[in-house]
mmCIF file of C-alpha atoms in Angstrom:
data_model
loop_
_atom_site.group_PDB
_atom_site.id
_atom_site.type_symbol
_atom_site.label_atom_id
_atom_site.label_comp_id
_atom_site.label_asym_id
_atom_site.label_seq_id
_atom_site.Cartn_x
_atom_site.Cartn_y
_atom_site.Cartn_z
ATOM 1 C CA MET A 1 -5.817 15.070 10.053
ATOM 2 C CA ARG A 2 -7.613 16.123 6.908
ATOM 3 C CA THR A 3 -9.604 13.483 5.068
ATOM 4 C CA ALA A 4 -9.732 12.027 1.563
ATOM 5 C CA LYS A 5 -12.374 10.162 -0.403
ATOM 6 C CA LEU A 6 -11.943 6.683 -1.837
ATOM 7 C CA GLY A 7 -15.109 6.379 -3.851
ATOM 8 C CA ASP A 8 -17.755 7.083 -1.227
ATOM 9 C CA LEU A 9 -15.482 5.963 1.623
ATOM 10 C CA GLU A 10 -13.983 8.777 3.701
ATOM 11 C CA VAL A 11 -10.640 8.153 5.430
ATOM 12 C CA GLY A 12 -7.785 10.101 6.947
ATOM 13 C CA ARG A 13 -5.635 11.151 4.025
ATOM 14 C CA ILE A 14 -2.577 9.287 5.340
ATOM 15 C CA GLY A 15 -3.045 5.634 6.219
ATOM 16 C CA LEU A 16 -0.850 2.979 7.803
ATOM 17 C CA GLY A 17 0.589 -0.080 6.097
ATOM 18 C CA THR A 18 1.348 -2.836 8.597
ATOM 19 C CA MET A 19 3.172 -5.428 6.459
ATOM 20 C CA GLY A 20 6.634 -4.574 7.760
ATOM 21 C CA MET A 21 5.553 -5.279 11.322
ATOM 22 C CA SER A 22 5.464 -8.982 10.469
ATOM 23 C CA HIS A 23 6.934 -9.589 7.045
ATOM 24 C CA GLY A 24 9.445 -8.549 4.413
ATOM 25 C CA TYR A 25 11.629 -6.013 6.208
ATOM 26 C CA THR A 26 14.488 -6.132 8.687
ATOM 27 C CA GLY A 27 13.244 -6.690 12.212
ATOM 28 C CA ALA A 28 9.794 -7.879 11.151
ATOM 29 C CA GLY A 29 8.092 -9.727 13.980
ATOM 30 C CA SER A 30 10.762 -8.829 16.511
ATOM 31 C CA ASP A 31 8.738 -6.368 18.617
ATOM 32 C CA ASP A 32 5.001 -6.846 18.438
ATOM 33 C CA ALA A 33 4.489 -4.595 21.466
ATOM 34 C CA GLU A 34 6.053 -1.641 19.646
ATOM 35 C CA SER A 35 4.035 -2.471 16.540
ATOM 36 C CA ILE A 36 0.815 -2.366 18.562
ATOM 37 C CA ARG A 37 1.871 0.945 20.112
ATOM 38 C CA THR A 38 2.486 2.222 16.594
ATOM 39 C CA ILE A 39 -1.023 1.284 15.469
ATOM 40 C CA HIS A 40 -2.515 2.918 18.568
ATOM 41 C CA ARG A 41 -0.454 6.076 18.064
ATOM 42 C CA ALA A 42 -1.497 6.248 14.418
ATOM 43 C CA ILE A 43 -5.164 6.109 15.413
ATOM 44 C CA ASP A 44 -4.608 8.800 18.051
ATOM 45 C CA LEU A 45 -3.106 11.029 15.330
ATOM 46 C CA GLY A 46 -6.101 10.677 13.028
ATOM 47 C CA VAL A 47 -5.066 7.726 10.862
ATOM 48 C CA THR A 48 -8.156 5.701 10.041
ATOM 49 C CA LEU A 49 -7.125 3.442 7.122
ATOM 50 C CA ILE A 50 -5.230 0.427 8.507
ATOM 51 C CA ASP A 51 -3.951 -1.974 5.837
ATOM 52 C CA THR A 52 -2.968 -5.633 6.150
ATOM 53 C CA ALA A 53 -3.242 -8.884 4.119
ATOM 54 C CA GLU A 54 -3.541 -12.592 4.793
ATOM 55 C CA VAL A 55 -0.268 -13.277 2.955
ATOM 56 C CA TYR A 56 1.776 -11.083 5.331
ATOM 57 C CA GLY A 57 3.461 -13.733 7.436
ATOM 58 C CA PRO A 58 1.286 -15.415 6.229
ATOM 59 C CA PHE A 59 -1.589 -14.777 8.610
ATOM 60 C CA VAL A 60 0.369 -13.404 11.578
ATOM 61 C CA ASN A 61 0.036 -9.768 10.518
ATOM 62 C CA GLU A 62 -3.741 -10.001 10.497
ATOM 63 C CA GLU A 63 -3.567 -11.551 13.962
ATOM 64 C CA LEU A 64 -1.351 -8.697 15.164
ATOM 65 C CA VAL A 65 -3.664 -6.050 13.702
ATOM 66 C CA GLY A 66 -6.673 -7.774 15.218
ATOM 67 C CA LYS A 67 -5.016 -7.740 18.614
ATOM 68 C CA ALA A 68 -4.115 -4.061 18.275
ATOM 69 C CA LEU A 69 -7.662 -3.100 17.296
ATOM 70 C CA ALA A 70 -9.357 -4.872 20.195
ATOM 71 C CA GLY A 71 -11.587 -2.204 21.721
ATOM 72 C CA ARG A 72 -10.794 0.283 18.923
ATOM 73 C CA ARG A 73 -12.285 -1.451 15.901
ATOM 74 C CA ASP A 74 -14.941 1.216 15.338
ATOM 75 C CA GLN A 75 -12.265 3.930 15.036
ATOM 76 C CA VAL A 76 -10.713 2.566 11.847
ATOM 77 C CA VAL A 77 -11.381 1.614 8.261
ATOM 78 C CA LEU A 78 -9.906 -1.875 8.208
ATOM 79 C CA ALA A 79 -8.501 -3.161 4.913
ATOM 80 C CA THR A 80 -7.128 -6.579 4.103
ATOM 81 C CA LYS A 81 -6.432 -8.604 0.967
ATOM 82 C CA PHE A 82 -6.959 -12.077 -0.442
ATOM 83 C CA GLY A 83 -5.635 -13.950 -3.435
ATOM 84 C CA LEU A 84 -1.936 -14.590 -2.803
ATOM 85 C CA VAL A 85 -2.654 -17.504 -0.482
ATOM 86 C CA SER A 86 -4.410 -20.416 -2.145
ATOM 87 C CA HIS A 87 -6.715 -22.458 0.068
ATOM 88 C CA THR A 88 -7.704 -24.647 -2.880
ATOM 89 C CA GLY A 89 -4.260 -25.778 -4.049
ATOM 90 C CA ALA A 90 -4.532 -23.742 -7.248
ATOM 91 C CA GLY A 91 -1.234 -21.870 -6.852
ATOM 92 C CA ASN A 92 -0.162 -18.524 -5.448
ATOM 93 C CA ALA A 93 -2.581 -16.268 -7.317
ATOM 94 C CA ASP A 94 -6.020 -17.665 -6.537
ATOM 95 C CA SER A 95 -9.125 -15.502 -6.782
ATOM 96 C CA SER A 96 -11.524 -18.346 -7.471
ATOM 97 C CA PRO A 97 -14.894 -18.070 -5.717
ATOM 98 C CA ASP A 98 -14.147 -21.048 -3.440
ATOM 99 C CA ASN A 99 -10.834 -19.555 -2.383
ATOM 100 C CA ILE A 100 -12.380 -16.164 -1.601
ATOM 101 C CA ARG A 101 -15.097 -17.723 0.540
ATOM 102 C CA THR A 102 -12.477 -19.566 2.579
ATOM 103 C CA ALA A 103 -10.117 -16.600 2.757
ATOM 104 C CA VAL A 104 -12.656 -14.104 4.060
ATOM 105 C CA GLU A 105 -13.673 -16.347 6.956
ATOM 106 C CA GLY A 106 -10.054 -16.715 8.021
ATOM 107 C CA SER A 107 -9.417 -12.985 7.816
ATOM 108 C CA LEU A 108 -12.531 -12.151 9.818
ATOM 109 C CA ARG A 109 -11.471 -14.609 12.512
ATOM 110 C CA ARG A 110 -7.882 -13.396 12.741
ATOM 111 C CA LEU A 111 -8.906 -9.730 12.723
ATOM 112 C CA GLY A 112 -11.510 -10.322 15.411
ATOM 113 C CA THR A 113 -14.278 -8.576 13.507
ATOM 114 C CA ASP A 114 -17.569 -9.350 11.796
ATOM 115 C CA HIS A 115 -16.850 -7.250 8.723
ATOM 116 C CA ILE A 116 -13.982 -5.968 6.587
ATOM 117 C CA ASP A 117 -14.334 -2.353 5.524
ATOM 118 C CA LEU A 118 -12.226 -2.641 2.359
ATOM 119 C CA TYR A 119 -11.463 -6.069 0.899
ATOM 120 C CA TYR A 120 -8.906 -6.152 -1.918
ATOM 121 C CA GLN A 121 -7.990 -8.692 -4.528
ATOM 122 C CA HIS A 122 -4.248 -8.682 -3.836
ATOM 123 C CA ARG A 123 -3.204 -9.483 -7.396
ATOM 124 C CA VAL A 124 -5.211 -10.241 -10.517
ATOM 125 C CA ASP A 125 -5.611 -13.992 -11.017
ATOM 126 C CA PRO A 126 -5.141 -14.760 -14.725
ATOM 127 C CA LYS A 127 -6.913 -18.106 -14.259
ATOM 128 C CA THR A 128 -10.173 -16.614 -12.961
ATOM 129 C CA PRO A 129 -12.245 -14.087 -14.927
ATOM 130 C CA ILE A 130 -12.511 -10.855 -12.944
ATOM 131 C CA GLU A 131 -16.295 -11.029 -13.383
ATOM 132 C CA ASP A 132 -16.370 -14.286 -11.374
ATOM 133 C CA THR A 133 -14.197 -12.790 -8.649
ATOM 134 C CA MET A 134 -16.321 -9.661 -8.394
ATOM 135 C CA GLY A 135 -19.496 -11.715 -8.358
ATOM 136 C CA VAL A 136 -18.549 -13.532 -5.164
ATOM 137 C CA LEU A 137 -17.251 -10.298 -3.608
ATOM 138 C CA ALA A 138 -20.613 -8.698 -4.346
ATOM 139 C CA GLU A 139 -22.220 -11.610 -2.456
ATOM 140 C CA LEU A 140 -19.975 -10.872 0.535
ATOM 141 C CA VAL A 141 -21.130 -7.251 0.452
ATOM 142 C CA GLN A 142 -24.759 -8.390 0.452
ATOM 143 C CA GLN A 143 -24.003 -10.682 3.406
ATOM 144 C CA GLY A 144 -22.459 -7.794 5.358
ATOM 145 C CA LYS A 145 -19.038 -9.439 5.649
ATOM 146 C CA VAL A 146 -17.439 -6.823 3.364
ATOM 147 C CA ARG A 147 -18.349 -3.140 3.076
ATOM 148 C CA HIS A 148 -16.245 -2.032 0.086
ATOM 149 C CA ILE A 149 -14.332 -3.836 -2.668
ATOM 150 C CA GLY A 150 -10.826 -3.006 -3.866
ATOM 151 C CA LEU A 151 -8.307 -4.193 -6.438
ATOM 152 C CA SER A 152 -4.522 -4.107 -6.261
ATOM 153 C CA GLU A 153 -2.098 -3.676 -9.166
ATOM 154 C CA ALA A 154 -4.877 -4.169 -11.717
ATOM 155 C CA TRP A 155 -4.706 -2.261 -14.988
ATOM 156 C CA ILE A 156 -7.241 -0.373 -17.046
ATOM 157 C CA ASP A 157 -9.240 -3.140 -18.742
ATOM 158 C CA THR A 158 -9.526 -5.219 -15.562
ATOM 159 C CA VAL A 159 -10.614 -2.198 -13.515
ATOM 160 C CA ARG A 160 -13.323 -1.317 -16.028
ATOM 161 C CA ARG A 161 -14.627 -4.895 -16.220
ATOM 162 C CA ALA A 162 -14.625 -5.260 -12.433
ATOM 163 C CA HIS A 163 -16.387 -1.958 -11.875
ATOM 164 C CA ALA A 164 -19.115 -2.989 -14.336
ATOM 165 C CA VAL A 165 -20.014 -5.905 -12.046
ATOM 166 C CA HIS A 166 -19.895 -4.055 -8.718
ATOM 167 C CA PRO A 167 -18.536 -0.630 -7.747
ATOM 168 C CA VAL A 168 -14.826 -0.698 -6.954
ATOM 169 C CA THR A 169 -13.994 1.694 -4.136
ATOM 170 C CA ALA A 170 -10.200 1.768 -4.378
ATOM 171 C CA LEU A 171 -7.259 0.581 -6.407
ATOM 172 C CA GLN A 172 -4.144 -0.076 -4.352
ATOM 173 C CA SER A 173 -0.958 0.166 -6.390
ATOM 174 C CA GLU A 174 2.575 1.365 -5.921
ATOM 175 C CA PHE A 175 2.765 5.126 -6.466
ATOM 176 C CA SER A 176 5.478 7.523 -5.367
ATOM 177 C CA LEU A 177 8.078 9.908 -6.689
ATOM 178 C CA TRP A 178 9.966 6.903 -8.008
ATOM 179 C CA THR A 179 7.058 4.822 -9.330
ATOM 180 C CA ARG A 180 4.919 7.019 -11.519
ATOM 181 C CA ASP A 181 2.989 4.732 -13.883
ATOM 182 C CA GLN A 182 -0.245 5.322 -11.945
ATOM 183 C CA GLU A 183 -0.365 8.747 -13.577
ATOM 184 C CA GLU A 184 -1.685 6.886 -16.632
ATOM 185 C CA MET A 185 -4.315 5.146 -14.506
ATOM 186 C CA LEU A 186 -5.578 8.185 -12.587
ATOM 187 C CA PRO A 187 -7.845 9.599 -15.347
ATOM 188 C CA VAL A 188 -9.624 6.240 -15.566
ATOM 189 C CA LEU A 189 -10.049 6.013 -11.805
ATOM 190 C CA ARG A 190 -11.440 9.535 -11.668
ATOM 191 C CA GLU A 191 -13.838 8.832 -14.534
ATOM 192 C CA LEU A 192 -15.179 5.846 -12.571
ATOM 193 C CA GLY A 193 -15.064 7.469 -9.120
ATOM 194 C CA ILE A 194 -12.443 5.090 -7.725
ATOM 195 C CA GLY A 195 -9.818 6.233 -5.217
ATOM 196 C CA LEU A 196 -6.112 5.351 -5.330
ATOM 197 C CA VAL A 197 -4.340 3.910 -2.302
ATOM 198 C CA ALA A 198 -0.581 4.316 -2.759
ATOM 199 C CA TYR A 199 1.546 1.590 -1.241
ATOM 200 C CA SER A 200 5.316 1.983 -0.846
ATOM 201 C CA PRO A 201 4.898 5.780 -1.061
ATOM 202 C CA LEU A 202 8.397 6.176 0.380
ATOM 203 C CA GLY A 203 10.040 3.815 -2.090
ATOM 204 C CA ARG A 204 10.507 1.066 0.511
ATOM 205 C CA GLY A 205 12.399 3.506 2.673
ATOM 206 C CA PHE A 206 14.679 4.805 -0.070
ATOM 207 C CA LEU A 207 12.835 8.132 -0.228
ATOM 208 C CA THR A 208 13.438 8.788 3.472
ATOM 209 C CA GLY A 209 17.154 9.257 2.782
ATOM 210 C CA ALA A 210 18.024 6.785 5.538
ATOM 211 C CA LEU A 211 20.006 4.545 3.176
ATOM 212 C CA ARG A 212 22.996 6.325 1.660
ATOM 213 C CA SER A 213 25.225 3.557 0.312
ATOM 214 C CA VAL A 214 25.100 -0.048 -0.852
ATOM 215 C CA ALA A 215 27.019 -0.881 2.318
ATOM 216 C CA ASP A 216 23.949 0.137 4.327
ATOM 217 C CA LEU A 217 22.166 -2.861 2.833
ATOM 218 C CA ASP A 218 24.626 -5.171 4.609
ATOM 219 C CA ALA A 219 22.911 -4.286 7.873
ATOM 220 C CA LEU A 220 19.584 -5.592 6.591
ATOM 221 C CA ASP A 221 18.307 -9.081 7.378
ATOM 222 C CA ASP A 222 18.714 -11.670 4.635
ATOM 223 C CA SER A 223 14.917 -11.899 4.657
ATOM 224 C CA ASP A 224 14.643 -8.193 3.768
ATOM 225 C CA PHE A 225 13.369 -8.239 0.177
ATOM 226 C CA ARG A 226 15.041 -4.920 -0.635
ATOM 227 C CA LYS A 227 18.326 -6.802 -1.004
ATOM 228 C CA ASN A 228 16.977 -8.244 -4.258
ATOM 229 C CA ASN A 229 15.061 -5.197 -5.452
ATOM 230 C CA PRO A 230 16.584 -3.883 -8.708
ATOM 231 C CA ARG A 231 16.598 -0.282 -7.486
ATOM 232 C CA PHE A 232 18.647 -1.170 -4.420
ATOM 233 C CA THR A 233 21.325 -3.175 -6.179
ATOM 234 C CA GLY A 234 24.676 -2.306 -7.743
ATOM 235 C CA GLU A 235 25.047 0.921 -9.666
ATOM 236 C CA ASN A 236 21.299 1.551 -9.572
ATOM 237 C CA PHE A 237 21.521 2.339 -5.869
ATOM 238 C CA GLU A 238 24.139 5.050 -6.372
ATOM 239 C CA ARG A 239 22.318 6.550 -9.354
ATOM 240 C CA ASN A 240 19.028 6.666 -7.475
ATOM 241 C CA LEU A 241 20.557 8.801 -4.757
ATOM 242 C CA ARG A 242 20.184 11.707 -7.216
ATOM 243 C CA LEU A 243 16.441 11.515 -6.819
ATOM 244 C CA VAL A 244 16.687 11.458 -3.025
ATOM 245 C CA ASP A 245 19.037 14.423 -3.064
ATOM 246 C CA GLY A 246 16.506 16.332 -5.155
ATOM 247 C CA VAL A 247 13.795 15.635 -2.592
ATOM 248 C CA ARG A 248 16.178 16.657 0.184
ATOM 249 C CA ALA A 249 16.753 20.042 -1.457
ATOM 250 C CA VAL A 250 13.004 20.737 -1.411
ATOM 251 C CA ALA A 251 12.738 19.413 2.138
ATOM 252 C CA ASP A 252 15.363 21.916 3.268
ATOM 253 C CA GLN A 253 13.295 24.709 1.725
ATOM 254 C CA ALA A 254 10.057 23.447 3.257
ATOM 255 C CA GLY A 255 11.455 22.844 6.727
ATOM 256 C CA ALA A 256 10.355 19.198 6.625
ATOM 257 C CA THR A 257 11.990 15.779 6.457
ATOM 258 C CA VAL A 258 12.766 14.059 3.171
ATOM 259 C CA GLY A 259 10.061 11.465 3.788
ATOM 260 C CA GLN A 260 7.462 14.105 4.650
ATOM 261 C CA VAL A 261 8.112 15.938 1.388
ATOM 262 C CA ALA A 262 7.836 12.704 -0.608
ATOM 263 C CA LEU A 263 4.443 12.100 1.021
ATOM 264 C CA ALA A 264 3.383 15.736 0.590
ATOM 265 C CA TRP A 265 4.058 15.459 -3.161
ATOM 266 C CA LEU A 266 1.675 12.494 -3.315
ATOM 267 C CA LEU A 267 -0.977 14.362 -1.321
ATOM 268 C CA ALA A 268 -0.658 17.275 -3.749
ATOM 269 C CA GLN A 269 -1.688 14.993 -6.629
ATOM 270 C CA GLY A 270 -5.320 14.921 -5.498
ATOM 271 C CA ASP A 271 -7.711 14.406 -2.602
ATOM 272 C CA ASP A 272 -8.587 10.941 -3.922
ATOM 273 C CA ILE A 273 -5.076 9.584 -3.297
ATOM 274 C CA VAL A 274 -4.207 8.076 0.097
ATOM 275 C CA PRO A 275 -0.636 6.970 0.779
ATOM 276 C CA ILE A 276 -0.186 4.143 3.291
ATOM 277 C CA PRO A 277 3.444 4.398 4.453
ATOM 278 C CA GLY A 278 4.423 1.350 6.438
ATOM 279 C CA THR A 279 6.308 1.407 9.693
ATOM 280 C CA LYS A 280 6.615 -0.515 12.928
ATOM 281 C CA ARG A 281 7.860 2.403 15.026
ATOM 282 C CA VAL A 282 5.955 5.133 16.848
ATOM 283 C CA SER A 283 8.532 7.776 15.920
ATOM 284 C CA ARG A 284 8.164 7.025 12.220
ATOM 285 C CA VAL A 285 4.373 7.095 12.239
ATOM 286 C CA GLU A 286 4.533 10.487 13.942
ATOM 287 C CA GLU A 287 6.903 11.740 11.249
ATOM 288 C CA ASN A 288 4.752 10.339 8.432
ATOM 289 C CA VAL A 289 1.551 11.852 9.780
ATOM 290 C CA GLY A 290 3.370 15.182 9.991
ATOM 291 C CA ALA A 291 3.300 15.268 6.185
ATOM 292 C CA ASP A 292 -0.363 16.278 6.460
ATOM 293 C CA ALA A 293 0.797 19.710 7.613
ATOM 294 C CA VAL A 294 3.444 20.202 4.902
ATOM 295 C CA GLU A 295 2.216 22.653 2.257
ATOM 296 C CA LEU A 296 4.380 22.578 -0.851
ATOM 297 C CA THR A 297 4.356 25.545 -3.211
ATOM 298 C CA PRO A 298 3.393 24.953 -6.853
ATOM 299 C CA GLU A 299 7.048 25.537 -7.742
ATOM 300 C CA GLN A 300 8.200 22.902 -5.268
ATOM 301 C CA VAL A 301 5.660 20.400 -6.598
ATOM 302 C CA ALA A 302 6.896 21.082 -10.129
ATOM 303 C CA THR A 303 10.510 20.647 -9.060
ATOM 304 C CA LEU A 304 9.723 17.275 -7.490
ATOM 305 C CA THR A 305 7.686 16.146 -10.488
ATOM 306 C CA ALA A 306 10.633 16.917 -12.771
ATOM 307 C CA LEU A 307 13.112 14.775 -10.815
ATOM 308 C CA PRO A 308 14.824 12.012 -12.822
ATOM 309 C CA ALA A 309 13.206 8.605 -13.093
ATOM 310 C CA PRO A 310 14.903 5.925 -10.989
ATOM 311 C CA GLU A 311 17.144 3.248 -12.413
ATOM 312 C CA GLY A 312 15.898 -0.337 -12.242
ATOM 313 C CA GLY A 313 12.470 -1.905 -12.009
ATOM 314 C CA HIS A 314 10.326 -1.376 -8.942
ATOM 315 C CA HIS A 315 9.854 -5.144 -8.560
ATOM 316 C CA THR A 316 11.828 -8.229 -9.566
ATOM 317 C CA GLU A 317 10.941 -9.918 -12.847
ATOM 318 C CA ASP A 318 9.106 -12.706 -10.992
ATOM 319 C CA GLN A 319 7.030 -10.218 -8.992
ATOM 320 C CA MET A 320 6.153 -8.298 -12.145
ATOM 321 C CA GLN A 321 4.422 -11.385 -13.544
ATOM 322 C CA LEU A 322 1.486 -10.635 -11.223
ATOM 323 C CA ILE A 323 1.391 -6.882 -11.839
ATOM 324 C CA GLU A 324 -0.848 -5.884 -14.727
ATOM 325 C CA ARG A 325 0.548 -3.267 -17.083
#
């Protein structure tokens, strides 16, 4: 696999999100053996960026990733996140120095490692100045427990203030053909030398074309958060199929799958953007990694860029309260 640069951190240009192995999606936690095989297969195919978080489960996803990486830790860039589990009783979003110090020790233990390669603030904590958060993260870098610092779903002012305290290596935010607001952020990131890690690059599975009707949602577990996502509900679902059909038309031209073309469009946006499609199946990780070999023409990229915006928000109103815009 070709590589990309997140700040001064080099990684395979397609990563692996592991949340769905333990949390949030239908079948999460039902087959840890297959999930571990998926992580191993991803590494064999050149994936180096492996992404988890303490809140996934909570905690059990980090444990799963740690188990999968036993004996292979030095082959990956291991990323995890803090701040959506409060160890101080301060509420869900907690990036206070005391909480970070507790969180990092738990993550190191569960992951079975002595350092985290990329440690993200999972969501901006409005109660704690970003300067205080970055100050304690800088201490963790000095102590060798963290190698690089990241932010997630932070916006321009917060990113600038954070970067002034200590270099930020990567911003992880949702970015895909159906969530495009990071196009406004990219010039700032490039000015500062910060990479962009794109989560949900396949629109939570919508951009694979696997879901074709609202009835398909009936097969999902009640715990599957897509059932409450505005883009998957009611008339929005049917309207958003137009976007998928547009991707499918390009995929037919390119001789690739719908999901591969959606990922290839992201890769075409720059070599400082790394999508982390999530999956718990070997077959899917093989398909996703295959996007590295898909070369879209400038005309195909333009066609995809011009597709209609989706209907509905990309998160619920409650979730949006912790996403800076």
